[in-house]
Short mmCIF file of C-alpha atoms in Angstrom, two decimals:
data_model
loop_
_atom_site.label_atom_id
_atom_site.label_comp_id
_atom_site.label_asym_id
_atom_site.label_seq_id
_atom_site.Cartn_x
_atom_site.Cartn_y
_atom_site.Cartn_z
CA MET I 1 40.62 3.40 6.13
CA THR I 2 39.31 1.07 8.83
CA THR I 3 36.44 -1.35 8.39
CA LYS I 4 34.39 0.70 10.85
CA ASN I 5 34.86 3.87 8.80
CA LEU I 6 34.00 2.05 5.57
CA TRP I 7 30.81 0.71 7.15
CA LYS I 8 29.93 4.19 8.42
CA ARG I 9 30.44 5.74 4.98
CA PHE I 10 28.37 2.98 3.37
CA ILE I 11 25.50 3.54 5.81
CA GLU I 12 25.61 7.31 5.28
CA ARG I 13 25.64 6.97 1.49
CA PHE I 14 22.92 4.31 1.54
CA THR I 15 20.81 6.51 3.79
CA GLN I 16 21.21 9.54 1.52
CA ILE I 17 20.17 7.56 -1.56
CA SER I 18 17.16 6.09 0.25
CA ILE I 19 16.00 9.51 1.46
CA LYS I 20 16.36 10.87 -2.07
CA VAL I 21 14.28 8.02 -3.48
CA GLY I 22 11.63 8.38 -0.79
CA ASN I 23 11.38 12.13 -1.29
CA GLN I 24 11.10 11.89 -5.07
CA ILE I 25 8.03 14.00 -5.76
CA TYR I 26 6.11 11.44 -7.84
CA LEU I 27 6.69 8.65 -5.35
CA ARG I 28 5.80 10.94 -2.45
CA SER I 29 2.61 12.00 -4.23
CA LEU I 30 1.75 8.37 -4.86
CA ARG I 31 2.30 7.52 -1.19
CA ASP I 32 0.14 10.46 -0.12
CA ALA I 33 -2.61 9.44 -2.55
CA PHE I 34 -2.80 5.87 -1.28
CA ALA I 35 -2.91 7.12 2.30
CA MET I 36 -5.83 9.37 1.35
CA ILE I 37 -7.97 6.64 -0.23
CA MET I 38 -6.93 3.80 2.11
CA PRO I 39 -10.08 4.19 4.30
CA LEU I 40 -12.21 3.26 1.27
CA PHE I 41 -10.27 0.03 0.75
CA ILE I 42 -10.56 -0.82 4.43
CA LEU I 43 -14.31 -0.23 4.12
CA ALA I 44 -14.33 -2.57 1.13
CA GLY I 45 -12.62 -5.21 3.27
CA LEU I 46 -15.27 -4.88 5.94
CA GLY I 47 -18.01 -5.18 3.31
CA VAL I 48 -16.42 -8.35 1.90
CA LEU I 49 -15.99 -9.75 5.42
CA ILE I 50 -19.63 -9.15 6.36
CA ASN I 51 -20.91 -10.52 3.04
CA ASN I 52 -18.83 -13.67 2.90
CA VAL I 53 -18.10 -14.57 6.52
CA PHE I 54 -20.80 -13.21 8.82
CA PHE I 55 -23.98 -13.25 6.69
CA PRO I 56 -23.51 -16.93 5.63
CA LEU I 57 -23.45 -17.93 9.31
CA PHE I 58 -27.18 -17.34 9.70
CA LEU I 59 -28.60 -16.74 6.21
CA LYS I 60 -29.19 -19.07 3.26
CA GLY I 61 -30.42 -19.00 -0.33
CA SER I 62 -32.20 -15.95 -1.73
CA LEU I 63 -32.28 -14.27 1.67
CA LEU I 64 -28.48 -14.42 1.81
CA THR I 65 -28.27 -13.03 -1.74
CA ASN I 66 -30.53 -10.13 -0.81
CA TYR I 67 -28.49 -9.26 2.27
CA GLN I 68 -25.25 -9.48 0.31
CA THR I 69 -26.43 -6.60 -1.83
CA PHE I 70 -25.15 -4.41 1.01
CA GLY I 71 -21.55 -5.56 0.64
CA ASN I 72 -21.75 -5.67 -3.16
CA LEU I 73 -22.70 -2.00 -3.27
CA ILE I 74 -19.78 -1.14 -1.00
CA VAL I 75 -17.40 -3.04 -3.30
CA ASN I 76 -18.81 -1.18 -6.31
CA GLY I 77 -18.11 2.15 -4.64
CA THR I 78 -14.58 1.26 -3.55
CA LEU I 79 -12.65 -1.58 -5.19
CA ASN I 80 -14.50 -1.46 -8.49
CA ILE I 81 -13.62 2.20 -9.05
CA ALA I 82 -10.08 2.09 -7.61
CA GLY I 83 -8.49 3.26 -10.87
CA LEU I 84 -11.03 6.03 -11.23
CA LEU I 85 -10.30 7.18 -7.66
CA ILE I 86 -6.52 7.11 -7.82
CA ALA I 87 -6.13 9.32 -10.92
CA PRO I 88 -7.63 12.55 -9.49
CA VAL I 89 -6.28 11.91 -5.98
CA VAL I 90 -2.68 11.39 -7.12
CA ALA I 91 -3.01 14.49 -9.32
CA TYR I 92 -4.30 16.45 -6.34
CA CYS I 93 -1.39 15.29 -4.17
CA LEU I 94 1.15 16.12 -6.88
CA ALA I 95 -0.30 19.63 -7.19
CA GLN I 96 0.00 20.10 -3.44
CA ASN I 97 3.57 18.82 -3.40
CA ARG I 98 4.35 21.22 -6.25
CA ASN I 99 2.80 24.05 -4.18
CA TYR I 100 0.33 24.68 -6.97
CA LYS I 101 -2.73 26.52 -5.66
CA ASN I 102 -5.40 25.02 -7.92
CA ALA I 103 -5.04 21.41 -6.73
CA LEU I 104 -8.75 20.69 -7.22
CA GLY I 105 -8.63 21.91 -10.81
CA THR I 106 -5.66 19.61 -11.40
CA ALA I 107 -7.65 16.65 -10.06
CA ILE I 108 -10.58 17.45 -12.35
CA VAL I 109 -8.33 17.54 -15.43
CA ALA I 110 -6.73 14.22 -14.45
CA LEU I 111 -10.13 12.57 -14.03
CA ALA I 112 -11.29 13.86 -17.41
CA GLY I 113 -8.03 12.68 -18.96
CA LEU I 114 -8.51 9.17 -17.61
CA ILE I 115 -12.01 8.96 -19.10
CA VAL I 116 -10.67 10.22 -22.44
CA VAL I 117 -8.28 7.26 -22.77
CA MET I 118 -10.91 4.66 -21.88
CA PRO I 119 -11.92 2.27 -24.68
CA THR I 120 -15.04 3.38 -26.53
CA THR I 121 -16.29 -0.19 -26.96
CA ILE I 122 -16.20 -2.99 -24.42
CA GLN I 123 -17.22 -6.63 -24.43
CA ALA I 124 -20.09 -7.69 -22.18
CA LEU I 125 -22.10 -10.80 -21.44
CA PRO I 126 -25.84 -10.02 -21.54
CA VAL I 127 -27.95 -11.67 -18.82
CA GLY I 128 -29.19 -15.07 -19.93
CA THR I 129 -26.68 -15.45 -22.76
CA LYS I 130 -23.32 -17.18 -23.16
CA LYS I 131 -21.88 -15.09 -25.98
CA LEU I 132 -19.89 -11.89 -25.52
CA VAL I 133 -21.11 -8.87 -27.46
CA ASP I 134 -19.56 -5.47 -28.15
CA ILE I 135 -21.31 -2.52 -26.52
CA SER I 136 -20.53 1.20 -26.44
CA GLY I 137 -21.41 4.05 -24.12
CA PHE I 138 -20.35 2.25 -20.92
CA LEU I 139 -17.38 2.20 -18.55
CA SER I 140 -16.22 -1.21 -17.44
CA TYR I 141 -15.25 -2.04 -13.86
CA SER I 142 -12.32 -3.95 -15.33
CA ASN I 143 -10.92 -0.66 -16.67
CA ILE I 144 -11.82 1.73 -13.85
CA GLY I 145 -11.28 -0.77 -11.03
CA VAL I 146 -8.26 -2.56 -9.60
CA THR I 147 -6.93 -3.62 -13.01
CA GLY I 148 -6.83 0.02 -14.09
CA MET I 149 -5.06 1.34 -10.99
CA PHE I 150 -1.64 1.72 -12.58
CA ALA I 151 -3.18 3.38 -15.61
CA GLY I 152 -4.94 5.78 -13.25
CA ILE I 153 -1.64 6.52 -11.50
CA ILE I 154 0.33 7.17 -14.70
CA ILE I 155 -2.36 9.22 -16.42
CA GLY I 156 -3.06 11.15 -13.23
CA LEU I 157 0.63 12.06 -12.84
CA PHE I 158 1.08 12.87 -16.53
CA ALA I 159 -2.04 15.03 -16.78
CA ALA I 160 -1.26 16.83 -13.52
CA GLU I 161 2.39 17.54 -14.37
CA LEU I 162 1.59 18.87 -17.82
CA PHE I 163 -1.37 20.92 -16.54
CA ILE I 164 0.71 22.52 -13.78
CA LYS I 165 3.58 23.40 -16.12
CA LEU I 166 1.24 24.96 -18.70
CA SER I 167 -0.73 26.83 -16.05
CA ARG I 168 2.41 28.64 -14.96
CA ILE I 169 3.03 30.08 -18.43
CA GLU I 170 1.76 33.67 -18.21
CA LYS I 171 1.37 34.15 -21.99
CA ILE I 172 -1.38 31.55 -22.33
CA LYS I 173 -3.46 32.73 -19.36
CA ILE I 174 -6.80 34.34 -20.17
CA ASN I 175 -7.34 37.09 -17.60
CA LEU I 176 -10.90 38.46 -17.46
CA GLY I 177 -10.03 41.17 -14.95
CA GLU I 178 -11.31 41.84 -11.45
CA ASN I 179 -14.97 42.46 -12.32
CA VAL I 180 -15.92 38.80 -12.74
CA PRO I 181 -16.52 36.22 -9.99
CA PRO I 182 -13.27 34.61 -8.74
CA ALA I 183 -14.40 31.09 -9.72
CA VAL I 184 -15.07 32.19 -13.32
CA SER I 185 -11.76 34.05 -13.49
CA ALA I 186 -9.85 31.03 -12.17
CA SER I 187 -11.43 28.70 -14.70
CA PHE I 188 -10.43 30.94 -17.62
CA LEU I 189 -6.86 31.23 -16.31
CA THR I 190 -6.49 27.48 -16.82
CA LEU I 191 -8.68 27.16 -19.91
CA ILE I 192 -5.89 26.73 -22.44
CA PRO I 193 -3.84 24.31 -20.27
CA THR I 194 -6.98 22.20 -19.79
CA ILE I 195 -7.65 22.13 -23.53
CA VAL I 196 -4.06 21.19 -24.35
CA VAL I 197 -3.84 18.36 -21.79
CA ILE I 198 -7.14 16.77 -22.77
CA ALA I 199 -6.43 17.22 -26.48
CA ILE I 200 -3.04 15.45 -26.20
CA LEU I 201 -4.57 12.51 -24.35
CA ALA I 202 -7.42 12.37 -26.88
CA ILE I 203 -4.96 12.27 -29.80
CA ILE I 204 -2.95 9.47 -28.20
CA SER I 205 -6.12 7.52 -27.43
CA ALA I 206 -7.55 8.03 -30.92
CA VAL I 207 -4.36 6.82 -32.62
CA LEU I 208 -4.25 3.71 -30.44
CA LEU I 209 -7.92 2.92 -31.04
CA VAL I 210 -8.05 3.60 -34.78
CA VAL I 211 -4.60 2.52 -35.94
CA PHE I 212 -3.55 -0.14 -33.43
CA HIS I 213 -6.99 -1.31 -32.22
CA THR I 214 -6.04 -1.08 -28.58
CA ASP I 215 -6.27 1.44 -25.75
CA LEU I 216 -3.93 3.11 -23.28
CA ILE I 217 -5.43 1.33 -20.27
CA LYS I 218 -4.65 -2.08 -21.77
CA LEU I 219 -1.12 -1.03 -22.80
CA ILE I 220 -0.18 0.33 -19.37
CA THR I 221 -1.62 -2.71 -17.62
CA THR I 222 0.18 -5.17 -19.90
CA ILE I 223 3.54 -3.43 -20.34
CA ILE I 224 4.05 -1.71 -16.96
CA GLN I 225 1.67 -2.82 -14.23
CA GLU I 226 1.83 -6.59 -14.53
CA PRO I 227 5.64 -6.97 -14.98
CA LEU I 228 6.30 -4.59 -12.05
CA ARG I 229 3.74 -6.29 -9.87
CA ARG I 230 5.17 -9.74 -10.61
CA VAL I 231 8.71 -8.67 -9.65
CA ASN I 232 7.83 -6.70 -6.51
CA THR I 233 5.32 -9.26 -5.23
CA SER I 234 7.44 -12.33 -5.98
CA LEU I 235 8.76 -13.85 -2.76
CA PRO I 236 12.43 -12.81 -3.34
CA GLY I 237 11.53 -9.30 -4.57
CA PHE I 238 9.03 -8.72 -1.80
CA LEU I 239 11.39 -9.86 0.97
CA LEU I 240 14.30 -7.85 -0.43
CA ILE I 241 12.41 -4.56 -0.63
CA TYR I 242 10.70 -5.10 2.72
CA THR I 243 14.01 -5.94 4.39
CA VAL I 244 15.68 -2.80 3.02
CA GLY I 245 12.76 -0.72 4.33
CA ASN I 246 13.06 -2.23 7.80
CA LEU I 247 16.84 -1.80 7.80
CA LEU I 248 16.42 1.90 7.04
CA PHE I 249 13.98 2.20 9.94
CA GLY I 250 16.77 0.88 12.15
CA PHE I 251 18.82 3.93 11.13
CA GLY I 252 16.03 6.38 11.86
CA ILE I 253 14.35 6.58 8.43
CA HIS I 254 10.74 5.45 8.51
CA GLN I 255 10.13 2.25 6.56
CA ALA I 256 7.38 3.99 4.57
CA VAL I 257 10.12 5.78 2.60
CA ILE I 258 10.87 2.52 0.75
CA ASN I 259 7.91 0.24 1.43
CA GLY I 260 5.31 2.96 0.99
CA THR I 261 6.57 3.84 -2.47
CA LEU I 262 7.89 0.58 -3.96
CA LEU I 263 5.68 -2.04 -2.29
CA ASP I 264 2.36 -0.57 -1.21
CA PRO I 265 0.89 0.18 -4.69
CA VAL I 266 1.52 -3.33 -6.09
CA LEU I 267 0.69 -5.11 -2.82
CA LEU I 268 -2.57 -3.20 -2.63
CA ILE I 269 -3.45 -4.29 -6.16
CA ASN I 270 -2.97 -7.92 -5.08
CA THR I 271 -5.05 -7.31 -1.95
CA ASN I 272 -7.89 -5.75 -3.89
CA LYS I 273 -7.89 -8.53 -6.48
CA ASN I 274 -8.07 -11.10 -3.69
CA MET I 275 -11.00 -9.26 -2.12
CA GLN I 276 -12.80 -9.12 -5.45
CA ALA I 277 -12.28 -12.82 -6.08
CA PHE I 278 -13.37 -13.76 -2.55
CA ALA I 279 -16.47 -11.57 -2.82
CA ALA I 280 -17.38 -13.21 -6.13
CA GLY I 281 -16.72 -16.75 -4.86
CA ASP I 282 -13.85 -17.20 -7.34
CA HIS I 283 -10.35 -18.62 -6.87
CA VAL I 284 -8.24 -16.26 -4.72
CA PRO I 285 -5.05 -15.67 -6.74
CA TYR I 286 -2.31 -14.18 -4.53
CA ILE I 287 -0.49 -15.08 -1.32
CA ILE I 288 1.61 -11.92 -1.00
CA THR I 289 -0.59 -8.90 -0.35
CA SER I 290 -0.40 -5.76 1.76
CA VAL I 291 -2.54 -7.34 4.49
CA PHE I 292 -0.41 -10.52 4.41
CA ARG I 293 2.66 -8.38 5.12
CA ASP I 294 0.95 -6.39 7.88
CA THR I 295 -0.67 -9.41 9.52
CA PHE I 296 2.27 -11.79 9.63
CA GLY I 297 5.31 -9.51 9.27
CA MET I 298 4.31 -6.64 11.55
CA MET I 299 3.03 -8.14 14.80
CA GLY I 300 3.26 -5.13 17.05
CA GLY I 301 4.45 -2.93 14.17
CA THR I 302 7.54 -2.87 11.98
CA GLY I 303 10.07 -5.46 13.09
CA SER I 304 7.36 -7.41 14.97
CA THR I 305 8.51 -5.57 18.10
CA LEU I 306 5.68 -7.02 20.20
CA CYS I 307 7.93 -10.10 20.32
CA LEU I 308 10.68 -7.97 21.86
CA LEU I 309 8.28 -6.51 24.43
CA VAL I 310 7.14 -9.98 25.53
CA ALA I 311 10.74 -11.20 25.63
CA THR I 312 11.67 -8.23 27.81
CA PHE I 313 8.76 -8.80 30.20
CA ILE I 314 9.67 -12.44 30.71
CA PHE I 315 13.47 -12.52 30.55
CA SER I 316 14.88 -9.05 31.19
CA ARG I 317 15.95 -7.79 34.60
CA VAL I 318 17.10 -4.36 33.39
CA LYS I 319 14.86 -1.72 34.93
CA ALA I 320 15.13 0.79 32.07
CA SER I 321 14.12 -1.82 29.47
CA ARG I 322 11.19 -2.99 31.55
CA GLU I 323 9.97 0.59 32.08
CA VAL I 324 10.06 1.30 28.34
CA THR I 325 8.23 -1.98 27.75
CA LYS I 326 5.46 -1.02 30.17
CA LEU I 327 4.93 2.22 28.29
CA SER I 328 5.11 0.53 24.87
CA ILE I 329 2.97 -2.57 25.37
CA VAL I 330 -0.48 -1.00 24.90
CA PRO I 331 0.44 0.87 21.68
CA GLY I 332 2.27 -2.30 20.56
CA ILE I 333 -0.89 -4.38 20.85
CA PHE I 334 -2.39 -2.03 18.24
CA ASN I 335 0.73 -2.23 16.05
CA ILE I 336 2.04 1.21 17.00
CA ASN I 337 5.69 0.79 17.89
CA GLU I 338 7.44 4.16 17.64
CA PRO I 339 7.75 4.23 21.48
CA VAL I 340 9.81 1.03 21.53
CA ILE I 341 11.79 1.85 18.37
CA TYR I 342 12.98 5.20 19.70
CA GLY I 343 12.63 4.54 23.45
CA TYR I 344 14.22 1.11 23.93
CA PRO I 345 15.95 2.05 21.58
CA ILE I 346 16.20 -0.07 18.45
CA VAL I 347 17.44 2.77 16.25
CA PHE I 348 21.24 2.51 15.85
CA ASN I 349 21.25 -0.41 18.30
CA ILE I 350 23.19 -2.96 16.23
CA PRO I 351 22.39 -6.07 18.35
CA LEU I 352 18.64 -5.39 18.18
CA LEU I 353 18.75 -4.38 14.51
CA ILE I 354 19.44 -8.01 13.59
CA PRO I 355 16.17 -9.47 14.95
CA PHE I 356 14.33 -6.28 13.99
CA VAL I 357 15.16 -6.99 10.34
CA LEU I 358 15.11 -10.79 10.36
CA THR I 359 12.12 -11.60 12.60
CA PRO I 360 9.55 -10.35 10.04
CA ILE I 361 11.27 -12.41 7.31
CA ILE I 362 11.05 -15.56 9.45
CA SER I 363 7.39 -14.90 10.26
CA LEU I 364 6.50 -14.16 6.64
CA LEU I 365 8.23 -17.33 5.44
CA ILE I 366 6.33 -19.39 8.03
CA ALA I 367 3.03 -17.86 6.91
CA TYR I 368 3.91 -18.22 3.22
CA SER I 369 4.81 -21.89 3.67
CA ALA I 370 1.61 -22.55 5.62
CA THR I 371 -0.44 -20.95 2.83
CA VAL I 372 1.35 -22.85 0.06
CA LEU I 373 0.78 -26.14 1.94
CA GLY I 374 -2.93 -25.35 2.29
CA LEU I 375 -2.72 -25.05 6.07
CA MET I 376 -4.19 -21.56 6.00
CA ASN I 377 -6.40 -19.49 3.71
CA LYS I 378 -4.96 -16.64 1.67
CA THR I 379 -5.57 -13.12 2.92
CA VAL I 380 -8.81 -11.81 1.45
CA VAL I 381 -9.85 -8.88 3.66
CA LEU I 382 -8.04 -5.56 4.12
CA VAL I 383 -8.37 -5.05 7.87
CA PRO I 384 -7.26 -1.82 9.58
CA TRP I 385 -3.53 -1.96 10.37
CA THR I 386 -4.25 -1.17 14.02
CA THR I 387 -6.19 -4.43 14.47
CA PRO I 388 -4.39 -6.48 17.19
CA PRO I 389 -2.46 -9.64 16.23
CA LEU I 390 -4.44 -12.90 16.23
CA LEU I 391 -7.67 -11.00 15.58
CA ASN I 392 -6.22 -9.50 12.40
CA GLY I 393 -5.09 -12.94 11.18
CA PHE I 394 -8.55 -14.39 11.72
CA LEU I 395 -10.29 -11.51 9.93
CA ALA I 396 -7.75 -11.09 7.12
CA THR I 397 -8.11 -14.73 6.04
CA GLY I 398 -11.89 -14.55 5.96
CA GLY I 399 -12.42 -16.13 9.37
CA ASP I 400 -9.85 -18.94 9.18
CA TRP I 401 -8.90 -19.99 12.74
CA ARG I 402 -5.76 -21.68 11.43
CA ALA I 403 -4.28 -18.24 10.74
CA ILE I 404 -4.32 -17.64 14.49
CA VAL I 405 -2.29 -20.82 15.01
CA VAL I 406 0.22 -19.68 12.37
CA GLN I 407 0.51 -16.30 14.08
CA VAL I 408 1.04 -17.92 17.48
CA ILE I 409 3.83 -20.10 16.05
CA SER I 410 5.44 -17.13 14.30
CA PHE I 411 5.12 -14.99 17.42
CA THR I 412 6.71 -17.66 19.62
CA VAL I 413 9.62 -18.05 17.21
CA GLY I 414 9.97 -14.26 17.15
CA VAL I 415 10.12 -14.01 20.94
CA LEU I 416 12.79 -16.74 21.11
CA PHE I 417 14.77 -15.09 18.32
CA TYR I 418 14.76 -11.70 20.04
CA ILE I 419 15.97 -13.03 23.45
CA PRO I 420 19.73 -13.53 22.78
CA PHE I 421 20.04 -10.21 20.95
CA MET I 422 18.14 -8.45 23.74
CA LYS I 423 20.66 -9.90 26.23
CA ILE I 424 23.59 -8.76 24.06
CA SER I 425 22.07 -5.28 23.80
CA GLU I 426 21.70 -5.07 27.58
CA ALA I 427 25.30 -6.22 28.08
CA VAL I 428 26.56 -3.58 25.65
CA LEU I 429 24.50 -0.91 27.37
CA ALA I 430 25.88 -1.93 30.79
CA LYS I 431 29.48 -1.64 29.57
CA GLN I 432 28.81 1.74 27.95
CA ARG I 433 27.69 3.08 31.31
#
């Protein structure tokens, strides 16, 4: 078997495995859920930006504090209830992907299940005191917010899966007949499944609280969320997963298949924690976040293809390439690059696949190094992904102009890196004709 055939078989097998992973129903439901609640996190970013960048420009002291109530309330309704939001939404998406009709009922059960496993007593610091005290009857933002996101995901998926399976067992359905309102009839059809799901979660929670003096939220966060987040958001892990996602895109499979399932949840946790810390005036903990990736690794979209468009405008004399570039430049400015990926094309174009995969890595390493050296602020605001390059860097770093300089340097390097491969691609295309 020739090397070419071996490579072809490897690509086909790799593609099949990647599609299977991306279409796994739990991962797909998770991706759908994050897409559904993403507008709230973008709103949180805008609230943090207004509170901590724009208001301080012209307000001081108590007047500034009063105005910042606006952004604080937005944060409370978005970031600080992220775990509470994700549980019912991921359950709803799983029900839809399972073609289960009562998706809303599934979401309700998941939300109730999440509350059931919350700790019954939390520690709080009363105003004017320095000593923590135990209080009951309250939910803590630390449990229902960003820290509790993975717990919300796992409990939402568990509660939804069990509820759907039980609801499809005919023998445990309570049918009141046709003479009662449909809403009442539907609620009784799922009465026993609801009782069983909530009872199981209550038993687990009670055992953990009474016997082991802990709670399910803390266990999931400690044992699952933090180790996974550390691996996937470490520089090697992040670059590896992101590179694989981009490589798949080069073979026609959207990068969201890998990045949307393996990276987005943990990167979003880092982003939200950075926003919380920035809003509170605390130390911002993480360099690698979802907005860091989008801002410095996706200038013009996946593969930083705006670099290719600029390179084509300046250095290409091939009419077809220049025509595609003219059509792609406006969407590219807003980080929409499907026209150039499929029109240039980049898909299955081996010479252009190399810079398509490597340019984002180079840009991300430049930005990472600049952040580590203190030459640029960390990303602290989740800006909409369609925000044009340079502007998104300025906003994402909380108004740091140095981020624009870093983007300009990265963009220039990207343009130069794309040029030789663009020329090779054009030469190959000319010979094929």
